[in-house]
Coordinates of C-alpha atoms in Angstrom, one line a residue:
Chain A
M1 CA 20.0 32.6 105.6
T2 CA 21.2 29.7 103.5
M3 CA 24.1 29.8 101.1
T4 CA 23.6 28.0 97.9
T5 CA 26.3 27.3 95.4
P6 CA 25.0 28.0 91.9
R7 CA 24.6 24.9 89.7
P8 CA 27.6 24.5 87.5
I9 CA 27.3 25.3 83.8
T10 CA 27.4 22.1 81.8
S11 CA 25.5 23.0 78.7
A12 CA 26.0 25.6 76.0
L13 CA 22.3 26.0 75.8
D14 CA 22.4 27.4 79.4
A15 CA 21.8 31.2 79.2
R16 CA 24.7 31.7 81.6
F17 CA 27.2 30.1 79.2
K18 CA 29.2 32.6 77.2
P19 CA 31.6 31.3 74.5
T20 CA 35.0 33.0 74.8
L21 CA 37.6 31.1 72.7
Y22 CA 35.7 31.5 69.5
A23 CA 33.7 34.6 70.5
R24 CA 35.4 36.7 67.8
V25 CA 35.1 34.2 65.0
G26 CA 33.0 35.6 62.2
K27 CA 33.8 39.3 62.9
E28 CA 35.3 41.2 60.1
N29 CA 39.1 41.3 60.3
S30 CA 39.0 39.4 63.6
F31 CA 42.7 38.5 63.0
T32 CA 44.0 42.1 63.2
L33 CA 45.4 43.8 66.2
E34 CA 42.9 46.7 65.8
S35 CA 40.0 44.3 66.0
Y36 CA 41.5 42.4 68.9
R37 CA 42.2 45.6 70.9
A38 CA 38.7 46.9 70.2
D39 CA 37.3 43.9 72.0
G40 CA 39.6 44.4 75.1
G41 CA 42.5 42.5 73.8
Y42 CA 45.9 42.7 75.6
E43 CA 44.2 43.9 78.8
A44 CA 44.5 40.5 80.4
V45 CA 48.3 40.6 80.0
Q46 CA 48.4 44.0 81.7
R47 CA 46.5 42.5 84.6
A48 CA 49.1 39.6 84.7
F49 CA 51.9 42.2 84.8
A50 CA 50.1 44.0 87.7
L51 CA 49.6 40.7 89.6
G52 CA 53.2 39.3 89.2
P53 CA 54.3 35.9 87.9
D54 CA 53.5 33.7 90.8
P55 CA 49.9 34.9 91.4
V56 CA 49.4 34.3 87.6
I57 CA 50.4 30.6 88.0
D58 CA 48.2 30.4 91.1
E59 CA 45.2 31.8 89.2
M60 CA 45.8 29.2 86.4
K61 CA 46.0 26.4 89.0
K62 CA 42.8 27.6 90.6
S63 CA 40.9 27.7 87.3
G64 CA 41.3 24.0 86.9
L65 CA 42.3 24.3 83.3
R66 CA 43.7 21.0 81.9
G67 CA 45.8 20.7 78.8
R68 CA 43.6 20.8 75.7
G69 CA 46.0 18.9 73.4
G70 CA 44.6 15.6 74.6
A71 CA 46.4 14.5 77.7
G72 CA 44.5 16.7 80.1
F73 CA 47.4 17.5 82.4
P74 CA 46.7 20.5 84.7
T75 CA 48.1 23.5 83.0
G76 CA 48.9 25.6 86.1
L77 CA 50.7 22.7 87.6
K78 CA 52.8 22.3 84.4
W79 CA 53.7 26.0 84.5
S80 CA 54.9 25.7 88.1
F81 CA 57.4 23.0 87.1
M82 CA 59.7 25.6 85.4
P83 CA 62.7 26.3 87.5
L84 CA 62.0 29.9 88.4
K85 CA 65.3 31.5 89.5
D86 CA 68.0 29.4 87.8
G87 CA 69.3 32.3 85.6
R88 CA 69.1 30.2 82.4
Q89 CA 67.2 31.1 79.2
H90 CA 63.6 29.7 79.4
Y91 CA 61.6 28.7 76.4
L92 CA 57.9 28.5 75.7
I93 CA 56.5 26.5 72.8
C94 CA 53.1 26.4 71.4
N95 CA 52.1 23.1 70.0
A96 CA 50.1 24.0 66.9
D97 CA 50.9 20.7 65.1
E98 CA 47.2 19.7 65.2
S99 CA 47.2 16.4 63.4
E100 CA 45.1 13.9 65.3
P101 CA 42.4 12.7 62.8
G102 CA 39.1 14.3 63.8
S103 CA 40.7 17.4 65.3
F104 CA 40.5 20.8 63.6
K105 CA 39.8 23.3 66.4
D106 CA 43.2 24.9 66.7
R107 CA 43.2 25.7 63.0
Y108 CA 40.6 28.4 63.4
L109 CA 42.1 29.8 66.6
L110 CA 45.2 30.3 64.5
T111 CA 43.5 31.8 61.4
E112 CA 40.7 33.8 63.0
D113 CA 42.2 35.1 66.3
P114 CA 46.0 34.9 66.3
H115 CA 46.4 37.8 68.8
Q116 CA 44.4 35.8 71.4
L117 CA 47.2 33.1 71.1
I118 CA 49.9 35.7 71.3
E119 CA 48.4 37.2 74.4
G120 CA 48.1 33.8 76.0
M121 CA 51.8 33.1 75.3
L122 CA 52.8 36.5 76.7
I123 CA 51.0 35.7 79.9
A124 CA 52.5 32.2 80.1
G125 CA 56.0 33.6 79.2
F126 CA 55.7 36.2 82.0
A127 CA 54.5 33.6 84.5
M128 CA 57.3 31.2 83.6
R129 CA 60.1 33.8 83.1
A130 CA 60.5 32.7 79.5
S131 CA 61.6 35.4 77.1
I132 CA 61.5 33.4 73.8
G133 CA 58.6 31.6 72.4
Y134 CA 58.1 29.4 69.3
I135 CA 54.8 28.5 67.7
Y136 CA 55.3 25.2 66.0
I137 CA 52.5 25.1 63.4
R138 CA 51.9 22.1 61.2
G139 CA 53.3 22.7 57.7
E140 CA 49.9 22.3 55.9
Y141 CA 48.3 25.2 57.8
V142 CA 49.4 27.9 55.3
L143 CA 46.7 30.5 56.1
G144 CA 47.3 30.0 59.9
A145 CA 51.1 30.5 59.3
E146 CA 50.4 33.7 57.3
R147 CA 48.0 35.1 59.9
I148 CA 50.3 34.3 62.8
D149 CA 53.3 35.8 61.1
A150 CA 51.4 39.0 60.3
A151 CA 50.1 39.1 63.9
I152 CA 53.6 38.7 65.3
A153 CA 54.8 41.6 63.1
E154 CA 51.9 43.8 64.2
A155 CA 52.5 43.0 67.9
R156 CA 56.2 43.7 67.6
A157 CA 55.5 47.0 66.0
A158 CA 53.1 47.9 68.7
G159 CA 55.5 47.1 71.5
L160 CA 53.6 44.0 72.6
L161 CA 56.6 41.8 71.7
G162 CA 60.3 42.6 72.1
K163 CA 62.1 44.4 74.8
N164 CA 60.2 45.8 77.8
V165 CA 56.7 44.7 76.7
L166 CA 54.2 47.6 77.5
G167 CA 56.7 49.1 79.9
S168 CA 56.5 46.1 82.2
G169 CA 60.2 45.4 82.1
F170 CA 59.4 41.9 80.7
D171 CA 61.1 40.9 77.5
F172 CA 59.4 38.5 75.2
D173 CA 59.8 37.6 71.6
L174 CA 58.0 35.1 69.5
F175 CA 58.8 33.1 66.3
L176 CA 56.9 30.9 64.0
H177 CA 58.3 27.5 62.9
R178 CA 56.5 25.5 60.3
G179 CA 56.4 21.7 60.4
A180 CA 56.5 19.4 57.4
G181 CA 53.9 16.7 57.7
A182 CA 54.6 14.4 60.6
Y183 CA 51.9 13.5 63.2
I184 CA 54.6 12.5 65.8
C185 CA 55.6 16.2 66.1
G186 CA 52.5 16.6 68.3
E187 CA 54.4 14.6 70.9
E188 CA 56.3 17.3 72.8
T189 CA 59.8 15.9 72.8
A190 CA 59.5 14.9 69.1
L191 CA 58.4 18.4 68.4
M192 CA 61.5 19.8 70.1
N193 CA 63.7 17.5 68.0
S194 CA 61.9 18.7 64.9
L195 CA 62.4 22.4 66.0
E196 CA 66.1 21.6 66.4
G197 CA 66.3 20.4 62.7
L198 CA 66.5 16.7 63.6
R199 CA 64.4 13.7 62.7
A200 CA 61.3 14.0 64.9
N201 CA 61.9 10.9 67.1
P202 CA 60.6 11.3 70.7
R203 CA 63.2 11.8 73.5
L204 CA 63.5 9.7 76.6
K205 CA 61.7 11.3 79.7
P206 CA 63.1 12.2 82.2
P207 CA 64.6 14.7 81.8
F208 CA 61.2 16.4 81.3
P209 CA 61.1 19.5 79.1
A210 CA 60.8 21.8 82.2
A211 CA 64.3 20.7 83.2
S212 CA 65.9 20.2 79.8
G213 CA 63.9 20.9 76.7
I214 CA 64.7 22.7 73.5
Y215 CA 68.5 23.4 73.2
N216 CA 68.8 21.6 76.6
L217 CA 67.1 24.5 78.3
P218 CA 64.0 24.7 80.5
T219 CA 60.9 24.5 78.2
T220 CA 57.2 24.3 78.6
I221 CA 54.9 23.2 75.7
N222 CA 51.2 23.8 75.6
N223 CA 48.5 23.3 73.1
V224 CA 47.0 26.3 71.2
E225 CA 43.7 26.1 73.0
S226 CA 45.3 25.9 76.4
F227 CA 47.2 29.2 75.7
C228 CA 44.1 30.8 74.3
A229 CA 42.2 30.1 77.6
A230 CA 44.8 32.0 79.6
P231 CA 43.7 35.6 78.7
H232 CA 40.1 34.8 79.6
I233 CA 41.1 33.3 82.9
L234 CA 43.1 36.4 83.7
R235 CA 40.4 38.7 82.5
Y236 CA 37.3 37.2 84.2
G237 CA 39.0 35.2 86.9
A238 CA 39.5 31.6 87.9
D239 CA 36.1 31.4 89.7
W240 CA 34.3 32.3 86.4
Y241 CA 36.3 29.6 84.6
S242 CA 35.6 26.9 87.2
S243 CA 31.9 27.8 87.3
M244 CA 31.8 25.9 84.0
G245 CA 32.2 22.1 83.8
T246 CA 32.0 19.2 86.2
E247 CA 33.8 18.4 89.5
K248 CA 37.2 17.6 88.0
S249 CA 36.8 18.9 84.5
K250 CA 36.6 22.7 84.6
G251 CA 36.0 25.3 81.9
N252 CA 35.0 25.5 78.3
K253 CA 36.4 23.5 75.4
L254 CA 36.3 23.4 71.7
F255 CA 34.6 20.2 70.5
Q256 CA 34.7 19.1 66.9
I257 CA 32.4 16.8 65.0
S258 CA 32.8 15.1 61.7
G259 CA 31.3 12.2 59.8
P260 CA 27.8 12.0 58.5
V261 CA 26.0 14.8 60.4
A262 CA 24.0 17.7 59.1
R263 CA 26.4 20.4 60.2
P264 CA 29.9 19.2 60.9
G265 CA 32.1 21.8 62.6
V266 CA 33.6 23.2 65.8
F267 CA 31.5 24.1 68.8
E268 CA 32.4 25.7 72.0
L269 CA 30.8 24.0 74.9
P270 CA 31.4 23.7 78.6
L271 CA 32.9 20.5 79.8
G272 CA 30.2 18.1 80.9
A273 CA 27.9 18.9 77.9
T274 CA 26.6 15.6 76.5
F275 CA 27.3 13.9 73.2
R276 CA 23.6 14.3 72.5
E277 CA 24.0 18.1 72.8
I278 CA 26.8 18.4 70.3
I279 CA 25.4 15.8 67.9
Y280 CA 21.7 16.9 67.9
D281 CA 21.5 20.5 69.2
F282 CA 24.6 21.8 67.4
A283 CA 25.5 19.5 64.6
G284 CA 21.9 18.9 63.6
G285 CA 21.8 15.2 64.0
P286 CA 23.2 12.2 62.0
L287 CA 22.3 11.9 58.3
E288 CA 22.2 8.2 58.4
P289 CA 22.1 5.4 61.1
I290 CA 25.3 5.5 63.2
K291 CA 26.9 2.5 65.0
A292 CA 30.0 4.0 66.7
I293 CA 31.2 7.2 68.2
I294 CA 34.9 8.1 68.3
P295 CA 34.8 10.6 71.2
G296 CA 38.0 12.6 71.1
G297 CA 40.2 12.0 68.0
S298 CA 41.2 8.8 66.3
S299 CA 43.3 7.4 69.2
T300 CA 40.4 7.4 71.6
P301 CA 38.6 4.0 71.8
M302 CA 35.3 3.8 69.9
M303 CA 32.1 3.8 71.9
P304 CA 28.7 2.2 70.8
W305 CA 25.8 4.3 69.6
N306 CA 23.2 4.1 72.4
D307 CA 21.2 6.3 74.8
A308 CA 23.6 5.8 77.7
I309 CA 26.6 7.0 75.6
L310 CA 24.6 9.9 74.1
D311 CA 23.8 11.1 77.6
T312 CA 27.3 10.8 78.8
P313 CA 28.8 14.1 79.7
M314 CA 31.9 15.0 77.7
D315 CA 34.4 15.4 80.4
Y316 CA 37.6 13.6 81.3
E317 CA 36.1 11.4 84.0
A318 CA 32.7 10.5 82.5
I319 CA 34.2 9.4 79.2
G320 CA 36.9 7.6 81.0
A321 CA 34.3 5.7 83.0
Q322 CA 32.9 4.5 79.7
G323 CA 36.3 3.1 78.7
S324 CA 37.4 5.9 76.4
M325 CA 39.0 9.3 76.6
L326 CA 38.1 13.0 76.0
G327 CA 41.3 13.4 74.0
T328 CA 41.1 16.5 71.8
G329 CA 37.3 16.6 71.7
G330 CA 37.2 15.5 68.1
V331 CA 34.0 13.5 67.7
I332 CA 33.8 11.2 64.6
L333 CA 30.6 9.3 63.9
I334 CA 30.8 6.0 62.0
P335 CA 27.7 5.1 60.0
Q336 CA 26.0 1.7 60.3
D337 CA 26.6 0.9 56.7
Y338 CA 30.4 1.4 56.7
C339 CA 32.5 -1.7 57.4
I340 CA 34.1 -1.3 60.8
V341 CA 37.2 -3.3 59.8
N342 CA 37.7 -1.0 56.9
A343 CA 37.3 2.1 59.2
T344 CA 39.8 0.6 61.6
W345 CA 42.2 -0.2 58.8
N346 CA 42.0 3.4 57.7
L347 CA 43.3 4.5 61.2
V348 CA 45.8 1.6 61.5
R349 CA 47.2 2.7 58.1
F350 CA 47.4 6.3 59.5
Y351 CA 49.4 5.2 62.5
A352 CA 51.6 2.9 60.5
H353 CA 52.4 5.8 58.2
E354 CA 53.1 8.1 61.1
S355 CA 55.2 5.7 63.2
C356 CA 58.6 7.3 63.5
G357 CA 60.5 4.0 63.4
K358 CA 62.4 4.5 66.6
C359 CA 61.2 1.6 68.7
T360 CA 60.5 -2.0 67.7
P361 CA 56.9 -2.5 69.1
C362 CA 55.6 0.4 67.1
R363 CA 57.8 0.1 64.0
E364 CA 57.3 -3.6 63.5
G365 CA 54.1 -4.1 65.5
I366 CA 52.0 -1.2 64.1
G367 CA 54.1 -0.1 61.1
S368 CA 54.4 -3.6 59.6
W369 CA 52.4 -6.4 61.2
M370 CA 49.2 -4.7 62.2
T371 CA 48.8 -2.9 58.9
K372 CA 49.5 -6.0 56.9
I373 CA 46.9 -8.1 58.8
Y374 CA 44.3 -5.4 58.4
E375 CA 45.0 -5.1 54.7
K376 CA 44.7 -8.8 54.3
L377 CA 41.4 -8.8 56.2
V378 CA 39.8 -6.0 54.1
R379 CA 40.9 -7.6 50.9
G380 CA 39.1 -10.8 52.0
G381 CA 42.0 -13.0 52.8
G382 CA 41.4 -13.2 56.6
K383 CA 41.7 -16.6 58.3
P384 CA 40.3 -17.9 61.6
G385 CA 42.6 -16.9 64.4
D386 CA 43.5 -13.5 62.8
V387 CA 41.4 -11.6 65.4
E388 CA 43.1 -13.5 68.2
L389 CA 46.5 -12.7 66.6
I390 CA 45.6 -9.0 66.5
L391 CA 44.6 -9.0 70.2
D392 CA 47.7 -10.9 71.1
M393 CA 49.9 -8.4 69.3
S394 CA 48.0 -5.5 70.9
D395 CA 48.7 -7.0 74.3
N396 CA 52.4 -7.2 73.4
I397 CA 52.5 -3.6 72.1
A398 CA 50.4 -1.9 74.8
G399 CA 52.6 0.1 77.2
K400 CA 55.8 -1.3 75.7
S401 CA 56.4 1.4 73.0
F402 CA 58.8 4.4 73.5
C403 CA 56.0 6.9 73.2
A404 CA 52.2 7.0 73.1
L405 CA 51.8 6.6 69.3
A406 CA 51.6 2.8 69.3
D407 CA 49.0 2.8 72.2
A408 CA 47.1 5.5 70.3
C409 CA 46.7 3.0 67.4
L410 CA 45.5 0.3 69.7
G411 CA 42.6 2.5 70.8
P412 CA 40.5 2.0 67.7
V413 CA 41.8 -1.6 67.1
V414 CA 40.9 -3.1 70.5
S415 CA 37.7 -1.2 70.9
S416 CA 36.4 -2.1 67.4
I417 CA 37.0 -5.8 68.0
K418 CA 35.3 -5.6 71.4
L419 CA 32.2 -3.8 70.0
F420 CA 32.0 -5.3 66.6
R421 CA 33.5 -8.8 66.8
D422 CA 30.6 -10.1 64.7
E423 CA 31.8 -7.9 61.7
Y424 CA 35.3 -9.2 61.9
D425 CA 34.0 -12.8 62.1
Y426 CA 31.6 -12.3 59.2
L427 CA 34.4 -10.7 57.1
I428 CA 36.8 -13.6 57.8
A429 CA 34.2 -16.3 57.2
N430 CA 32.8 -14.8 53.9
G431 CA 35.8 -13.0 52.4
K432 CA 33.7 -9.8 52.3
S433 CA 32.0 -7.5 54.7
Q434 CA 28.2 -7.3 55.1
Y435 CA 28.7 -3.5 54.8
G436 CA 30.4 -1.3 52.2
G437 CA 34.0 0.0 52.6
R438 CA 33.6 3.0 50.4
S439 CA 31.4 6.0 51.1
R440 CA 29.5 7.7 48.4
W441 CA 31.1 10.9 47.1
A442 CA 28.9 13.9 46.5
E443 CA 28.4 14.7 42.8
E444 CA 27.9 18.4 43.3
Chain B
M1 CA 74.3 27.8 40.6
P2 CA 73.8 27.7 44.4
Y3 CA 70.3 28.6 45.3
F4 CA 71.0 31.0 48.2
T5 CA 73.9 33.0 46.8
D6 CA 71.8 36.0 45.9
K7 CA 69.3 35.5 48.8
Q8 CA 71.2 36.9 51.8
T9 CA 68.1 38.7 53.2
V10 CA 66.2 35.4 53.2
L11 CA 69.0 33.7 55.0
E12 CA 69.4 36.4 57.5
D13 CA 65.6 36.4 58.2
I14 CA 65.6 32.6 58.7
F15 CA 68.7 32.5 60.9
S16 CA 67.5 35.4 63.0
R17 CA 64.7 33.2 64.4
Y18 CA 67.1 30.9 66.2
P19 CA 69.9 31.2 68.7
Q20 CA 73.4 32.0 67.3
T21 CA 74.7 28.6 68.4
E22 CA 75.6 25.4 66.6
Q23 CA 72.2 23.9 67.6
G24 CA 70.4 27.1 66.6
R25 CA 71.9 27.1 63.1
R26 CA 70.7 23.5 62.7
S27 CA 67.1 24.7 63.5
A28 CA 67.1 26.6 60.2
L29 CA 67.1 23.3 58.3
M30 CA 63.3 23.0 57.9
P31 CA 62.7 26.6 56.8
L32 CA 65.6 26.3 54.3
L33 CA 64.2 23.1 52.8
R34 CA 60.8 24.7 52.4
E35 CA 62.3 27.8 50.8
V36 CA 64.0 25.7 48.2
Q37 CA 61.1 23.4 47.6
N38 CA 58.6 26.2 47.1
A39 CA 60.9 27.7 44.5
L40 CA 61.9 24.5 42.6
G41 CA 59.1 22.1 43.4
Y42 CA 61.5 19.7 45.1
V43 CA 64.9 19.7 46.7
P44 CA 67.7 18.6 44.4
E45 CA 70.8 16.9 45.7
A46 CA 72.9 20.0 45.0
Q47 CA 70.7 22.0 47.4
M48 CA 70.9 19.3 50.1
E49 CA 74.7 19.8 49.9
E50 CA 74.3 23.6 49.9
I51 CA 72.0 23.6 52.9
S52 CA 74.2 21.2 54.8
T53 CA 77.1 23.7 54.4
L54 CA 74.9 26.6 55.6
I55 CA 73.9 24.8 58.8
G56 CA 77.1 22.9 59.5
T57 CA 76.2 19.3 58.8
T58 CA 76.4 16.8 56.0
A59 CA 74.2 16.3 53.0
T60 CA 73.4 12.8 54.2
E61 CA 72.0 14.3 57.5
V62 CA 69.9 16.7 55.4
K63 CA 68.5 13.9 53.3
S64 CA 67.9 11.8 56.5
V65 CA 65.7 14.6 58.0
M66 CA 63.9 15.1 54.6
S67 CA 63.0 11.5 54.4
F68 CA 61.3 11.7 57.8
Y69 CA 58.7 14.2 56.7
S70 CA 55.9 13.8 54.1
T71 CA 56.2 17.3 52.7
Y72 CA 59.7 17.3 51.2
H73 CA 60.2 15.9 47.7
T74 CA 63.4 14.5 46.3
I75 CA 61.9 14.2 42.8
P76 CA 60.3 17.0 40.8
T77 CA 56.6 17.7 41.3
G78 CA 54.1 19.4 38.9
K79 CA 53.2 23.1 38.9
W80 CA 50.2 22.0 41.0
H81 CA 51.0 19.3 43.5
I82 CA 47.6 17.9 44.6
Q83 CA 47.4 16.1 47.9
V84 CA 44.3 14.3 48.8
C85 CA 43.4 13.5 52.4
A86 CA 42.6 9.8 52.8
T87 CA 42.0 9.6 56.6
L88 CA 38.8 8.5 58.2
S89 CA 36.6 11.6 58.2
C90 CA 37.5 12.3 54.6
A91 CA 37.1 8.6 53.7
L92 CA 33.6 8.7 55.2
A93 CA 32.8 11.6 52.9
G94 CA 34.0 9.7 49.7
S95 CA 37.8 10.5 49.5
D96 CA 38.5 7.0 47.9
A97 CA 36.2 7.9 45.0
L98 CA 37.7 11.4 44.8
W99 CA 41.3 9.9 44.6
D100 CA 40.3 7.4 41.9
D101 CA 38.6 10.1 39.8
L102 CA 41.6 12.5 40.2
T103 CA 44.2 10.0 39.2
E104 CA 42.0 8.6 36.3
T105 CA 41.3 12.1 35.0
L106 CA 44.9 13.2 35.1
E107 CA 46.1 9.7 34.1
T108 CA 48.8 9.9 36.6
V109 CA 50.1 8.1 39.8
P110 CA 52.1 9.3 42.7
G111 CA 55.8 9.9 41.8
E112 CA 55.0 11.0 38.3
V113 CA 54.4 14.5 36.8
T114 CA 51.9 14.8 34.0
P115 CA 53.5 15.4 30.5
D116 CA 52.4 19.0 30.5
K117 CA 54.3 19.4 33.8
L118 CA 51.2 20.8 35.4
F119 CA 50.2 18.2 37.9
S120 CA 51.5 15.6 40.4
V121 CA 49.4 13.8 43.0
Q122 CA 49.9 12.4 46.5
K123 CA 47.7 10.6 49.0
V124 CA 48.2 12.1 52.4
E125 CA 47.1 11.7 56.0
C126 CA 44.7 13.9 57.9
L127 CA 45.1 17.6 57.1
G128 CA 43.0 19.0 59.9
S129 CA 40.0 19.8 57.8
C130 CA 37.6 17.1 59.0
G131 CA 34.7 19.5 59.2
T132 CA 34.9 20.3 55.5
A133 CA 35.6 16.7 54.2
P134 CA 36.5 15.5 51.6
M135 CA 39.3 17.9 50.9
L136 CA 42.6 18.3 49.1
Q137 CA 45.7 20.6 49.4
V138 CA 47.2 22.3 46.4
S139 CA 51.0 22.8 46.6
D140 CA 52.0 25.0 49.6
I141 CA 49.1 27.3 48.9
G142 CA 46.0 26.1 50.7
Y143 CA 43.0 23.8 50.7
A144 CA 40.0 23.0 48.5
E145 CA 37.3 21.9 50.9
C146 CA 33.9 20.1 50.6
V147 CA 35.2 18.8 47.3
T148 CA 32.4 17.3 45.1
R149 CA 33.0 15.7 41.7
K150 CA 31.8 18.8 40.0
K151 CA 34.1 21.0 42.1
L152 CA 37.1 18.8 41.4
H153 CA 36.6 18.9 37.7
T154 CA 36.0 22.7 37.6
L155 CA 39.2 23.1 39.6
L156 CA 41.3 20.9 37.3
E157 CA 39.9 22.7 34.2
H158 CA 40.7 26.1 35.7
L159 CA 44.3 25.1 36.5
K160 CA 44.7 23.5 33.1
N161 CA 43.6 26.7 31.5
G162 CA 46.3 28.7 33.3
G163 CA 44.2 29.8 36.2
E164 CA 45.6 30.4 39.7
F165 CA 44.5 28.3 42.7
V166 CA 42.4 30.2 45.2
P167 CA 42.1 28.4 48.5
D168 CA 38.8 28.0 50.4
T169 CA 38.4 30.0 53.5
R170 CA 35.1 28.6 54.9
V171 CA 35.2 28.4 58.7
P172 CA 32.8 25.7 60.1
V173 CA 32.2 27.7 63.3
F174 CA 28.8 29.1 63.9
M175 CA 29.1 32.3 65.8
Q176 CA 27.3 35.5 65.5
G177 CA 28.1 38.6 67.5
G178 CA 29.8 36.6 70.2
Q179 CA 27.0 34.1 70.5
Q180 CA 26.8 30.6 69.2
L181 CA 24.1 29.4 66.8
D182 CA 22.5 26.0 67.3
A183 CA 21.5 23.7 64.4
L184 CA 18.3 25.6 63.9
E185 CA 20.2 28.9 63.7
N186 CA 18.8 30.1 67.1
E187 CA 21.2 32.1 69.2
V188 CA 22.0 30.1 72.4
G189 CA 23.9 31.0 75.6
G190 CA 24.9 34.5 76.4
R191 CA 27.3 37.0 75.0
T192 CA 30.9 37.4 76.1
A193 CA 30.4 41.1 75.9
D194 CA 28.1 40.9 78.9
L195 CA 30.9 39.5 81.1
E196 CA 32.5 41.9 83.5
P197 CA 36.3 41.9 83.4
L198 CA 37.9 41.8 86.9
P199 CA 39.3 45.2 88.0
M200 CA 43.1 45.8 87.6
P201 CA 45.0 44.9 90.8
G202 CA 46.8 47.7 92.7

């Protein structure tokens, strides 16, 4: 008798693939406790209570889940960093400050299934001995904030939050904190400063949040989607979770696609599904010729539009091998007829606006110089040597800023020059681009 | 008159979310600012002073924090504060033209309020609605999504005529009964309901 390992699931078209994170989206009143419970909600946390905190962390480690906010750090490992028996108050924070351009997956987890997030945070809080949690939601997500607030109230009234949750002896309470329009708050230490009522400058690491986070106490911060994966891992098991994905990128993930495609939106796919699958099978294909793919949110380097890239599996390693990153899974397609320098300037301007001003490489490099050179280029005032100057500046900024924001800006800058140097040169030589810099706006 | 004098319940609710410590009180800063701004349309200096006393800091500190975030205003805004997303996915869907049309139609620029006190405008960065671009946010209420020229003008007329803003709630997620729909609306993959949950331990 021979033992065969089943082929891993790497396509959402595979009959064995079952969406979980968004499975309840579209159901009537999916955001209510009644609806969530009718679908087996809050059973996973009872399983967690029965297992005990350490086996829960082991299960998370075994699942292979990696942080879905963009960095991809193993979630179970992160959970195990919390000092377990130090007697101090532990905090849990959900990073719902989704603001990386091209990313809009967490928004619908918050509005359509808030109890899934609350259950995920209960499981995490139990595993990490944290009795207080905060959901830091970006200020603009008004409906998300309303639904989360209502869900917290429902859960509290049902004994799912507060003292002695479901008779387990575990105390956990949860609060919502609304941000106010600052991309940098997605950086975990900046988020903690913001939650403390300070300017959201990032903090020096170490100490890492698990040692000294919010109010100088042990803290763990996870993305919305990471917390939402926890109930499913507890419910169906780590083996189920790791049957999806590739060797080092396990599980399912919410991918977003925007730009000129027939059906932009969010799709739940196993890691390892190809760009071709999301672009053609799910988003219905491009509406015009495309020249570049931003694979995972604005900070991930652009990739060229060709068969090799289209057939690249969307997982941490395969995209990394192509010189970019999986990031948040926010795919943006840039059409052939849109000036790449203009598209890059749009993102440079974003990062310049969002630079917190703490460190010189980012404040002066991105916030002032980079944005001014790009503005000059798109206005037709470029001079020979400008591209070399941008590359030289990039070299001097890369890895030298206080946090990752400046490096994030260099993603589109350096990759667009590498892939489309001819467009930069043409623009500089002729004072205008061979392509347009404004997209047509739909009349009705 | 101080804004919070007759709003003790609001204050208690806000402070109850944070620890009863010096640092915990300071955490109430952002919710307090939002409370004032939603009522007055901006945060006047007198309220910066008032909030600073409530959380045990100085008005300068309050203003410093306010200046860090895009949401807080130190000058009055219109009844409807319209914020247009200008970042890439929206730009690819025509947000530059949308912005021009909006400012030309209202004959206004950022920092001003229209003479009828109804509108103010602001260009903002990515609002997390890339799947329904181009889009705009109205005050602290919600989003108008997939905004066409016709939709923009219908909205402006509606608000000018005393109408209320009703946010869009379209969700660009294509699920049906726990199963995902491909671009041709075929159901693909399996259903979560078919998955067997693990037995309870013990």
